């Protein structure tokens, strides 16, 4: 899984962190949570704010909060 696999990342975050409130997770923490997902092999230093925001919004949708 790479940074551009937004939907797969969002699904993984929703499964691994079911009680989290995605909009309350800052982008540095979000980056670290994504990097810790099983199957993720993207470079944590090679992500930008636009991708993190897209992940956060997709995660919010997965949680039924969007």
XYZ file of N, CA and C in Angstrom:
198
model
N 0.853 -1.167 0.000
C 0.000 0.000 0.000
C 0.905 1.238 0.000
N 0.553 2.199 -0.814
C 1.295 3.453 -0.936
C 0.387 4.625 -0.528
N 0.959 5.816 -0.456
C 0.206 7.003 -0.036
C -1.009 7.286 -0.908
N -0.969 6.901 -2.151
C -2.079 7.192 -3.058
C -3.231 6.189 -2.947
N -3.076 5.163 -2.138
C -4.141 4.175 -1.918
C -5.087 4.668 -0.818
N -5.698 5.803 -1.087
C -6.496 6.526 -0.090
C -7.595 5.650 0.533
N -8.368 4.985 -0.289
C -9.491 4.185 0.231
C -9.007 3.006 1.076
N -7.957 2.345 0.634
C -7.416 1.220 1.417
C -6.849 1.702 2.741
N -6.191 2.849 2.719
C -5.645 3.422 3.952
C -6.785 3.783 4.898
N -7.815 4.441 4.373
C -8.960 4.832 5.201
C -9.623 3.610 5.832
N -9.757 2.544 5.061
C -10.351 1.314 5.598
C -9.475 0.742 6.708
N -8.167 0.753 6.501
C -7.251 0.250 7.513
C -7.289 1.078 8.789
N -7.367 2.386 8.638
C -7.442 3.259 9.810
C -8.749 3.053 10.569
N -9.844 2.914 9.842
C -11.146 2.701 10.482
C -11.156 1.393 11.264
N -10.495 0.382 10.718
C -10.442 -0.915 11.390
C -9.510 -0.891 12.607
N -8.356 -0.258 12.446
C -7.356 -0.258 13.512
C -7.674 0.750 14.631
N -8.381 1.817 14.289
C -8.682 2.881 15.261
C -10.181 3.196 15.247
N -11.026 2.240 15.645
C -12.483 2.427 15.527
C -13.062 3.516 16.424
N -12.378 3.884 17.486
C -12.909 4.907 18.390
C -12.354 6.302 18.092
N -11.479 6.398 17.125
C -10.845 7.686 16.824
C -11.818 8.642 16.146
N -11.562 9.913 16.325
C -12.297 10.962 15.621
C -11.320 11.547 14.606
N -11.440 11.162 13.336
C -10.453 11.529 12.327
C -10.098 13.016 12.274
N -11.063 13.895 12.477
C -10.767 15.322 12.379
C -9.987 15.847 13.581
N -9.886 15.062 14.625
C -9.114 15.464 15.798
C -7.691 14.913 15.776
N -7.368 14.154 14.741
C -6.028 13.585 14.595
C -5.196 14.564 13.766
N -4.116 15.091 14.371
C -3.286 16.031 13.617
C -2.521 15.282 12.526
N -2.019 16.031 11.555
C -1.422 15.407 10.384
C -0.151 14.615 10.700
N 0.620 15.023 11.674
C 1.815 14.237 12.034
C 1.408 12.897 12.629
N 0.398 12.910 13.479
C -0.102 11.666 14.061
C -0.736 10.797 12.980
N -1.467 11.419 12.071
C -2.085 10.683 10.967
C -1.007 10.006 10.131
N 0.052 10.739 9.805
C 1.154 10.161 9.032
C 1.711 8.923 9.743
N 1.901 9.040 11.053
C 2.447 7.924 11.820
C 1.479 6.747 11.889
N 0.182 7.037 12.008
C -0.813 5.955 12.036
C -0.849 5.214 10.707
N -0.781 5.959 9.620
C -0.762 5.325 8.297
C 0.493 4.474 8.146
N 1.637 5.025 8.535
C 2.902 4.293 8.413
C 2.877 3.004 9.235
N 2.071 2.963 10.290
C 1.978 1.785 11.135
C 0.981 0.743 10.677
N 0.268 1.014 9.593
C -0.705 0.045 9.091
C -0.011 -1.157 8.462
N -0.573 -2.318 8.705
C -0.063 -3.537 8.098
C -0.196 -3.437 6.579
N 0.852 -3.728 5.873
C 0.822 -3.684 4.423
C 1.213 -2.340 3.832
N 1.417 -1.342 4.685
C 1.825 -0.034 4.171
C 3.332 -0.020 4.003
N 3.787 0.351 2.823
C 5.228 0.402 2.584
C 5.660 1.700 1.920
N 4.842 2.743 2.072
C 5.216 4.055 1.558
C 6.245 4.715 2.455
N 6.931 5.696 1.926
C 7.947 6.431 2.676
C 7.268 7.554 3.461
N 7.315 7.513 4.800
C 6.660 8.535 5.615
C 7.163 9.958 5.358
N 8.343 10.087 4.780
C 8.866 11.426 4.498
C 8.423 11.945 3.133
N 7.698 11.118 2.389
C 7.300 11.486 1.033
C 5.801 11.705 0.893
N 5.204 12.365 1.870
C 3.777 12.632 1.818
C 3.564 14.126 1.996
N 2.482 14.643 1.402
C 2.196 16.066 1.540
C 0.837 16.279 2.214
N 0.553 17.507 2.524
C -0.672 17.857 3.250
C -1.930 17.491 2.458
N -1.891 17.628 1.164
C -3.058 17.316 0.337
C -3.436 15.843 0.456
N -2.453 14.967 0.417
C -2.722 13.535 0.542
C -3.222 13.213 1.949
N -2.586 13.787 2.969
C -3.031 13.540 4.339
C -4.464 14.023 4.553
N -4.803 15.163 3.979
C -6.173 15.669 4.093
C -7.149 14.728 3.390
N -6.778 14.213 2.237
C -7.636 13.269 1.513
C -7.841 11.992 2.321
N -6.773 11.519 2.946
C -6.868 10.325 3.794
C -7.799 10.602 4.973
N -7.615 11.750 5.593
C -8.426 12.110 6.761
C -9.913 12.164 6.400
N -10.243 12.767 5.273
C -11.643 12.863 4.851
C -12.218 11.503 4.460
N -11.423 10.664 3.806
C -11.880 9.320 3.454
C -12.093 8.485 4.717
N -11.217 8.647 5.689
C -11.359 7.950 6.976
C -12.623 8.423 7.673
N -12.869 9.709 7.643
C -14.090 10.265 8.241
C -15.328 9.650 7.606
N -15.339 9.530 6.290
C -16.460 8.896 5.583
C -16.629 7.437 6.002
N -15.513 6.721 6.118
C -15.564 5.313 6.548
C -16.153 5.148 7.930
N -15.920 6.143 8.776
C -16.413 6.083 10.153
C -17.886 6.512 10.248
N -18.444 6.934 9.091
C -19.834 7.367 9.073
C -20.026 8.742 9.666
N -18.960 9.528 9.699
C -19.026 10.866 10.277
C -19.002 11.955 9.215
N -18.845 11.568 7.973
C -18.685 12.560 6.923
C -19.946 12.860 6.184
